[in-house]
Structure formats: C-alpha cells, structure tokens
C-alpha cells in the first residue's frame, strides 16, 4: 500500500489520523499543495482529480475519498473498529461524518478558498481553475459558526459523536472543527459540551498529526 498525504490540508489529515488510530504503518508520500505537486504529472497518474488523500491498495485499486479509504482500512486492517459494529452505529457514524463534511468542512473551505488572496483562481480543489466568489467567503464564516452551534447541541449529554466510543465520526468532526481556526472560528467556553469533547480529542496522540 502507499498513502499520499499532505501535512497542511484537512482532508489528508482525516485519513492520517484514521491510520494512526488503527495502529497501521503505511508507506507515505508527501504531496505539497503549497508547491502545486497535486497538479504535477506524477501525481495526476495516481489521482487524475488532483486531490489528496489517496491510497494505493495492495488490490491494485486507488482510493481518493476519505470514506473509501476508511472503509477499506476498516475491512483489511487490524486495530480498533472505528466505523461501528451494529447496523445502526455504522449508519449513524456515516451520517455524522457526512454532516461534518457538508456543514463544517465545506463551510470552512468556502470561506478560506473564496477569501484568501493566495487562492485566487483556485476556489475549488481539483484540476480545473475556478474564480473566487467573495460572498461565499462571508457565508462560509457564518456557516462555520452555525456548525459549532450544532455540535454543541449534539454533544450535550454525550461523550462521543456516536454511541459510546470514539469513531470515524469524531475524527471527521474534529478535523473540521480544528480547520475552522484558520478562518478564526474557534471553540470556546460559550460551548461547554463541545469544549470538553474538543479538549479530549486534542489530548489524543493522533491529534498532533
Ligand atoms: N472528498 C475528498 C476531498 C479531497 C480534497 O478536497 N482534498 C484537498 C485538500 S483538503 C485537496 O487535495 N486540495 C488540492 C488543491 O487545493 O488543489 C475527501 O474527503 O477525501
């Protein structure tokens, strides 16, 4: 197997944390988005859609979505089950990961990519260039704030995003909550339940990855 990572981006961080929490050791190639390596000919052979993470499996398949990577490693890898064990848990974990992507990840990405002058012409990831839409930056900040409010509600009275153990849903949510700091949307004491969960997540060794 080979894992294609980028130490500065949230999506590969999700896969990196998942791999670490599983206790897996996978040979890794670093792709620098800052240097534009995701758009280079070598990496386009791995993923023509020019995004990281990517996982080349021993079955000869290349997976380029977090959900696919996590699903595969959950099946083939040892280590703790991170994607649920009962049908209801499995479904709920996927549900909350999808909510974190659409309400959190997309909101922060919209704000960052449409507002940062260094991302001019790169408002969306991928091989095509798209212009920034300043209104989306403003909307993204608002949506990211709403994401944290929603999480405060979800985490009130519960230790983990789903059920009674750490899962893929916590990883996805954590990465996007942490990513929101880049647009100055932060967890603070006005959201006590989220704050407790976030502090606990930060204490895990994988959070430093
Ligand atoms: N849906 C993909 C998202 C992958 C993605 O958008 N990755 C971003 C980094 S967070 C990327 O490769 N960006 C390249 C670019 O900005 O050109 C997943 O969940 O894995």
PDB file of N, CA and C in Angstrom, residues 72-142:
ATOM      1  N   UNK A  72     -12.106   0.811   3.506  1.00  0.00           N
ATOM      2  CA  UNK A  72     -11.156  -0.238   3.100  1.00  0.00           C
ATOM      3  C   UNK A  72     -10.269  -0.661   4.285  1.00  0.00           C
ATOM      4  N   UNK A  73      -9.700   0.335   4.966  1.00  0.00           N
ATOM      5  CA  UNK A  73      -8.775   0.010   6.061  1.00  0.00           C
ATOM      6  C   UNK A  73      -9.505  -0.645   7.239  1.00  0.00           C
ATOM      7  N   UNK A  74     -10.750  -0.290   7.407  1.00  0.00           N
ATOM      8  CA  UNK A  74     -11.541  -0.924   8.477  1.00  0.00           C
ATOM      9  C   UNK A  74     -11.707  -2.418   8.184  1.00  0.00           C
ATOM     10  N   UNK A  75     -11.839  -2.735   6.884  1.00  0.00           N
ATOM     11  CA  UNK A  75     -12.032  -4.140   6.484  1.00  0.00           C
ATOM     12  C   UNK A  75     -10.732  -4.929   6.537  1.00  0.00           C
ATOM     13  N   UNK A  76      -9.652  -4.336   6.024  1.00  0.00           N
ATOM     14  CA  UNK A  76      -8.417  -5.124   5.879  1.00  0.00           C
ATOM     15  C   UNK A  76      -7.463  -4.966   7.056  1.00  0.00           C
ATOM     16  N   UNK A  77      -7.609  -3.852   7.802  1.00  0.00           N
ATOM     17  CA  UNK A  77      -6.624  -3.572   8.844  1.00  0.00           C
ATOM     18  C   UNK A  77      -7.029  -4.143  10.187  1.00  0.00           C
ATOM     19  N   UNK A  78      -6.005  -4.355  11.038  1.00  0.00           N
ATOM     20  CA  UNK A  78      -6.306  -4.715  12.424  1.00  0.00           C
ATOM     21  C   UNK A  78      -6.627  -3.432  13.179  1.00  0.00           C
ATOM     22  N   UNK A  79      -6.638  -3.569  14.480  1.00  0.00           N
ATOM     23  CA  UNK A  79      -6.843  -2.373  15.301  1.00  0.00           C
ATOM     24  C   UNK A  79      -8.292  -2.176  15.663  1.00  0.00           C
ATOM     25  N   UNK A  80      -8.577  -1.131  16.436  1.00  0.00           N
ATOM     26  CA  UNK A  80      -9.949  -0.917  16.919  1.00  0.00           C
ATOM     27  C   UNK A  80     -10.919  -0.636  15.781  1.00  0.00           C
ATOM     28  N   UNK A  81     -12.152  -1.076  15.971  1.00  0.00           N
ATOM     29  CA  UNK A  81     -13.198  -0.786  14.978  1.00  0.00           C
ATOM     30  C   UNK A  81     -13.585   0.693  15.115  1.00  0.00           C
ATOM     31  N   UNK A  82     -13.470   1.439  14.042  1.00  0.00           N
ATOM     32  CA  UNK A  82     -13.739   2.884  14.101  1.00  0.00           C
ATOM     33  C   UNK A  82     -14.976   3.271  13.301  1.00  0.00           C
ATOM     34  N   UNK A  83     -15.602   2.267  12.644  1.00  0.00           N
ATOM     35  CA  UNK A  83     -16.749   2.569  11.784  1.00  0.00           C
ATOM     36  C   UNK A  83     -18.007   1.857  12.263  1.00  0.00           C
ATOM     37  N   UNK A  84     -18.020   1.517  13.552  1.00  0.00           N
ATOM     38  CA  UNK A  84     -19.211   0.930  14.152  1.00  0.00           C
ATOM     39  C   UNK A  84     -19.253  -0.574  14.029  1.00  0.00           C
ATOM     40  N   UNK A  85     -20.067  -1.181  14.864  1.00  0.00           N
ATOM     41  CA  UNK A  85     -20.203  -2.639  14.822  1.00  0.00           C
ATOM     42  C   UNK A  85     -21.644  -3.085  14.557  1.00  0.00           C
ATOM     43  N   UNK A  86     -22.615  -2.290  14.976  1.00  0.00           N
ATOM     44  CA  UNK A  86     -24.011  -2.665  14.693  1.00  0.00           C
ATOM     45  C   UNK A  86     -24.496  -1.875  13.470  1.00  0.00           C
ATOM     46  N   UNK A  87     -25.556  -2.367  12.812  1.00  0.00           N
ATOM     47  CA  UNK A  87     -26.067  -1.636  11.642  1.00  0.00           C
ATOM     48  C   UNK A  87     -26.405  -0.173  11.974  1.00  0.00           C
ATOM     49  N   UNK A  88     -27.037   0.052  13.121  1.00  0.00           N
ATOM     50  CA  UNK A  88     -27.437   1.424  13.466  1.00  0.00           C
ATOM     51  C   UNK A  88     -26.214   2.299  13.705  1.00  0.00           C
ATOM     52  N   UNK A  89     -25.224   1.747  14.404  1.00  0.00           N
ATOM     53  CA  UNK A  89     -23.998   2.522  14.680  1.00  0.00           C
ATOM     54  C   UNK A  89     -23.262   2.860  13.385  1.00  0.00           C
ATOM     55  N   UNK A  90     -23.138   1.854  12.525  1.00  0.00           N
ATOM     56  CA  UNK A  90     -22.434   2.077  11.252  1.00  0.00           C
ATOM     57  C   UNK A  90     -23.116   3.200  10.474  1.00  0.00           C
ATOM     58  N   UNK A  91     -24.434   3.155  10.421  1.00  0.00           N
ATOM     59  CA  UNK A  91     -25.185   4.157   9.657  1.00  0.00           C
ATOM     60  C   UNK A  91     -25.036   5.533  10.296  1.00  0.00           C
ATOM     61  N   UNK A  92     -25.108   5.584  11.625  1.00  0.00           N
ATOM     62  CA  UNK A  92     -25.040   6.885  12.303  1.00  0.00           C
ATOM     63  C   UNK A  92     -23.646   7.505  12.176  1.00  0.00           C
ATOM     64  N   UNK A  93     -22.640   6.665  12.198  1.00  0.00           N
ATOM     65  CA  UNK A  93     -21.266   7.176  12.034  1.00  0.00           C
ATOM     66  C   UNK A  93     -21.117   7.801  10.648  1.00  0.00           C
ATOM     67  N   UNK A  94     -21.628   7.125   9.623  1.00  0.00           N
ATOM     68  CA  UNK A  94     -21.572   7.692   8.267  1.00  0.00           C
ATOM     69  C   UNK A  94     -22.382   8.979   8.190  1.00  0.00           C
ATOM     70  N   UNK A  95     -23.527   8.978   8.851  1.00  0.00           N
ATOM     71  CA  UNK A  95     -24.378  10.169   8.838  1.00  0.00           C
ATOM     72  C   UNK A  95     -23.656  11.376   9.430  1.00  0.00           C
ATOM     73  N   UNK A  96     -23.024  11.191  10.610  1.00  0.00           N
ATOM     74  CA  UNK A  96     -22.398  12.346  11.264  1.00  0.00           C
ATOM     75  C   UNK A  96     -21.120  12.768  10.559  1.00  0.00           C
ATOM     76  N   UNK A  97     -20.452  11.820   9.937  1.00  0.00           N
ATOM     77  CA  UNK A  97     -19.274  12.209   9.140  1.00  0.00           C
ATOM     78  C   UNK A  97     -19.739  13.043   7.938  1.00  0.00           C
ATOM     79  N   UNK A  98     -20.837  12.638   7.330  1.00  0.00           N
ATOM     80  CA  UNK A  98     -21.358  13.391   6.174  1.00  0.00           C
ATOM     81  C   UNK A  98     -21.818  14.786   6.606  1.00  0.00           C
ATOM     82  N   UNK A  99     -22.435  14.871   7.774  1.00  0.00           N
ATOM     83  CA  UNK A  99     -22.872  16.181   8.280  1.00  0.00           C
ATOM     84  C   UNK A  99     -21.648  17.073   8.528  1.00  0.00           C
ATOM     85  N   UNK A 100     -20.613  16.496   9.131  1.00  0.00           N
ATOM     86  CA  UNK A 100     -19.397  17.287   9.400  1.00  0.00           C
ATOM     87  C   UNK A 100     -18.755  17.773   8.102  1.00  0.00           C
ATOM     88  N   UNK A 101     -18.773  16.927   7.083  1.00  0.00           N
ATOM     89  CA  UNK A 101     -18.211  17.343   5.780  1.00  0.00           C
ATOM     90  C   UNK A 101     -19.025  18.482   5.176  1.00  0.00           C
ATOM     91  N   UNK A 102     -20.358  18.286   5.142  1.00  0.00           N
ATOM     92  CA  UNK A 102     -21.174  19.260   4.410  1.00  0.00           C
ATOM     93  C   UNK A 102     -21.408  20.545   5.205  1.00  0.00           C
ATOM     94  N   UNK A 103     -21.547  20.430   6.527  1.00  0.00           N
ATOM     95  CA  UNK A 103     -21.823  21.637   7.318  1.00  0.00           C
ATOM     96  C   UNK A 103     -20.549  22.315   7.819  1.00  0.00           C
ATOM     97  N   UNK A 104     -19.509  21.506   8.050  1.00  0.00           N
ATOM     98  CA  UNK A 104     -18.267  22.058   8.595  1.00  0.00           C
ATOM     99  C   UNK A 104     -17.183  22.221   7.541  1.00  0.00           C
ATOM    100  N   UNK A 105     -16.768  21.109   6.956  1.00  0.00           N
ATOM    101  CA  UNK A 105     -15.667  21.146   6.000  1.00  0.00           C
ATOM    102  C   UNK A 105     -15.950  22.071   4.830  1.00  0.00           C
ATOM    103  N   UNK A 106     -17.133  21.937   4.266  1.00  0.00           N
ATOM    104  CA  UNK A 106     -17.472  22.766   3.106  1.00  0.00           C
ATOM    105  C   UNK A 106     -17.550  24.242   3.489  1.00  0.00           C
ATOM    106  N   UNK A 107     -18.100  24.516   4.671  1.00  0.00           N
ATOM    107  CA  UNK A 107     -18.233  25.916   5.111  1.00  0.00           C
ATOM    108  C   UNK A 107     -16.860  26.565   5.259  1.00  0.00           C
ATOM    109  N   UNK A 108     -15.945  25.873   5.925  1.00  0.00           N
ATOM    110  CA  UNK A 108     -14.614  26.460   6.142  1.00  0.00           C
ATOM    111  C   UNK A 108     -13.874  26.589   4.810  1.00  0.00           C
ATOM    112  N   UNK A 109     -13.978  25.563   3.974  1.00  0.00           N
ATOM    113  CA  UNK A 109     -13.303  25.609   2.669  1.00  0.00           C
ATOM    114  C   UNK A 109     -13.841  26.768   1.820  1.00  0.00           C
ATOM    115  N   UNK A 110     -15.141  26.969   1.862  1.00  0.00           N
ATOM    116  CA  UNK A 110     -15.748  28.077   1.116  1.00  0.00           C
ATOM    117  C   UNK A 110     -15.179  29.417   1.581  1.00  0.00           C
ATOM    118  N   UNK A 111     -15.116  29.560   2.905  1.00  0.00           N
ATOM    119  CA  UNK A 111     -14.618  30.824   3.470  1.00  0.00           C
ATOM    120  C   UNK A 111     -13.154  31.035   3.088  1.00  0.00           C
ATOM    121  N   UNK A 112     -12.354  30.004   3.273  1.00  0.00           N
ATOM    122  CA  UNK A 112     -10.921  30.119   3.017  1.00  0.00           C
ATOM    123  C   UNK A 112     -10.626  30.327   1.536  1.00  0.00           C
ATOM    124  N   UNK A 113     -11.190  29.463   0.720  1.00  0.00           N
ATOM    125  CA  UNK A 113     -10.799  29.442  -0.694  1.00  0.00           C
ATOM    126  C   UNK A 113     -11.344  30.628  -1.469  1.00  0.00           C
ATOM    127  N   UNK A 114     -12.461  31.201  -0.971  1.00  0.00           N
ATOM    128  CA  UNK A 114     -13.022  32.360  -1.671  1.00  0.00           C
ATOM    129  C   UNK A 114     -12.546  33.683  -1.096  1.00  0.00           C
ATOM    130  N   UNK A 115     -11.839  33.613   0.054  1.00  0.00           N
ATOM    131  CA  UNK A 115     -11.427  34.850   0.707  1.00  0.00           C
ATOM    132  C   UNK A 115      -9.924  35.077   0.707  1.00  0.00           C
ATOM    133  N   UNK A 116      -9.141  34.019   0.552  1.00  0.00           N
ATOM    134  CA  UNK A 116      -7.689  34.143   0.670  1.00  0.00           C
ATOM    135  C   UNK A 116      -7.073  34.560  -0.684  1.00  0.00           C
ATOM    136  N   UNK A 117      -6.375  35.699  -0.704  1.00  0.00           N
ATOM    137  CA  UNK A 117      -5.805  36.167  -1.980  1.00  0.00           C
ATOM    138  C   UNK A 117      -4.833  35.155  -2.607  1.00  0.00           C
ATOM    139  N   UNK A 118      -4.216  34.311  -1.773  1.00  0.00           N
ATOM    140  CA  UNK A 118      -3.285  33.299  -2.321  1.00  0.00           C
ATOM    141  C   UNK A 118      -4.029  32.202  -3.071  1.00  0.00           C
ATOM    142  N   UNK A 119      -5.354  32.143  -2.913  1.00  0.00           N
ATOM    143  CA  UNK A 119      -6.125  31.082  -3.564  1.00  0.00           C
ATOM    144  C   UNK A 119      -6.929  31.621  -4.753  1.00  0.00           C
ATOM    145  N   UNK A 120      -6.537  32.792  -5.182  1.00  0.00           N
ATOM    146  CA  UNK A 120      -7.192  33.393  -6.360  1.00  0.00           C
ATOM    147  C   UNK A 120      -7.156  32.385  -7.526  1.00  0.00           C
ATOM    148  N   UNK A 121      -8.303  32.146  -8.140  1.00  0.00           N
ATOM    149  CA  UNK A 121      -8.362  31.198  -9.260  1.00  0.00           C
ATOM    150  C   UNK A 121      -8.373  29.738  -8.825  1.00  0.00           C
ATOM    151  N   UNK A 122      -8.281  29.492  -7.503  1.00  0.00           N
ATOM    152  CA  UNK A 122      -8.264  28.106  -7.006  1.00  0.00           C
ATOM    153  C   UNK A 122      -9.379  27.944  -5.953  1.00  0.00           C
ATOM    154  N   UNK A 123     -10.561  28.461  -6.297  1.00  0.00           N
ATOM    155  CA  UNK A 123     -11.653  28.460  -5.320  1.00  0.00           C
ATOM    156  C   UNK A 123     -12.183  27.060  -5.021  1.00  0.00           C
ATOM    157  N   UNK A 124     -11.860  26.115  -5.885  1.00  0.00           N
ATOM    158  CA  UNK A 124     -12.227  24.716  -5.630  1.00  0.00           C
ATOM    159  C   UNK A 124     -10.994  23.844  -5.861  1.00  0.00           C
ATOM    160  N   UNK A 125     -10.860  22.749  -5.101  1.00  0.00           N
ATOM    161  CA  UNK A 125      -9.753  21.828  -5.399  1.00  0.00           C
ATOM    162  C   UNK A 125     -10.025  21.091  -6.705  1.00  0.00           C
ATOM    163  N   UNK A 126      -8.990  20.479  -7.250  1.00  0.00           N
ATOM    164  CA  UNK A 126      -9.193  19.715  -8.491  1.00  0.00           C
ATOM    165  C   UNK A 126      -8.399  20.313  -9.635  1.00  0.00           C
ATOM    166  N   UNK A 127      -8.459  19.655 -10.784  1.00  0.00           N
ATOM    167  CA  UNK A 127      -7.605  20.066 -11.910  1.00  0.00           C
ATOM    168  C   UNK A 127      -8.055  21.361 -12.592  1.00  0.00           C
ATOM    169  N   UNK A 128      -9.312  21.776 -12.382  1.00  0.00           N
ATOM    170  CA  UNK A 128      -9.816  22.978 -13.069  1.00  0.00           C
ATOM    171  C   UNK A 128      -9.716  24.202 -12.162  1.00  0.00           C
ATOM    172  N   UNK A 129      -9.517  25.356 -12.769  1.00  0.00           N
ATOM    173  CA  UNK A 129      -9.416  26.602 -12.001  1.00  0.00           C
ATOM    174  C   UNK A 129     -10.770  27.305 -11.962  1.00  0.00           C
ATOM    175  N   UNK A 130     -11.168  27.710 -10.776  1.00  0.00           N
ATOM    176  CA  UNK A 130     -12.426  28.448 -10.615  1.00  0.00           C
ATOM    177  C   UNK A 130     -12.168  29.759  -9.892  1.00  0.00           C
ATOM    178  N   UNK A 131     -12.853  30.833 -10.346  1.00  0.00           N
ATOM    179  CA  UNK A 131     -12.709  32.146  -9.701  1.00  0.00           C
ATOM    180  C   UNK A 131     -13.331  32.144  -8.308  1.00  0.00           C
ATOM    181  N   UNK A 132     -12.814  33.047  -7.499  1.00  0.00           N
ATOM    182  CA  UNK A 132     -13.388  33.217  -6.165  1.00  0.00           C
ATOM    183  C   UNK A 132     -14.711  33.977  -6.248  1.00  0.00           C
ATOM    184  N   UNK A 133     -15.592  33.675  -5.298  1.00  0.00           N
ATOM    185  CA  UNK A 133     -16.851  34.422  -5.167  1.00  0.00           C
ATOM    186  C   UNK A 133     -16.844  34.985  -3.738  1.00  0.00           C
ATOM    187  N   UNK A 134     -16.534  36.276  -3.569  1.00  0.00           N
ATOM    188  CA  UNK A 134     -16.353  36.834  -2.223  1.00  0.00           C
ATOM    189  C   UNK A 134     -17.539  36.575  -1.284  1.00  0.00           C
ATOM    190  N   UNK A 135     -18.753  36.592  -1.823  1.00  0.00           N
ATOM    191  CA  UNK A 135     -19.938  36.359  -0.965  1.00  0.00           C
ATOM    192  C   UNK A 135     -19.884  34.988  -0.302  1.00  0.00           C
ATOM    193  N   UNK A 136     -19.254  34.021  -0.990  1.00  0.00           N
ATOM    194  CA  UNK A 136     -19.174  32.675  -0.410  1.00  0.00           C
ATOM    195  C   UNK A 136     -18.238  32.656   0.802  1.00  0.00           C
ATOM    196  N   UNK A 137     -17.230  33.551   0.785  1.00  0.00           N
ATOM    197  CA  UNK A 137     -16.308  33.631   1.924  1.00  0.00           C
ATOM    198  C   UNK A 137     -17.089  34.077   3.151  1.00  0.00           C
ATOM    199  N   UNK A 138     -17.883  35.107   2.961  1.00  0.00           N
ATOM    200  CA  UNK A 138     -18.688  35.635   4.068  1.00  0.00           C
ATOM    201  C   UNK A 138     -19.678  34.576   4.579  1.00  0.00           C
ATOM    202  N   UNK A 139     -20.343  33.930   3.645  1.00  0.00           N
ATOM    203  CA  UNK A 139     -21.325  32.909   4.014  1.00  0.00           C
ATOM    204  C   UNK A 139     -20.661  31.731   4.734  1.00  0.00           C
ATOM    205  N   UNK A 140     -19.453  31.379   4.265  1.00  0.00           N
ATOM    206  CA  UNK A 140     -18.737  30.252   4.867  1.00  0.00           C
ATOM    207  C   UNK A 140     -18.435  30.491   6.337  1.00  0.00           C
ATOM    208  N   UNK A 141     -18.039  31.708   6.677  1.00  0.00           N
ATOM    209  CA  UNK A 141     -17.731  32.031   8.087  1.00  0.00           C
ATOM    210  C   UNK A 141     -18.998  31.876   8.926  1.00  0.00           C
ATOM    211  N   UNK A 142     -20.102  32.384   8.406  1.00  0.00           N
ATOM    212  CA  UNK A 142     -21.374  32.269   9.120  1.00  0.00           C
ATOM    213  C   UNK A 142     -21.747  30.795   9.314  1.00  0.00           C
TER     214      UNK A 142
END
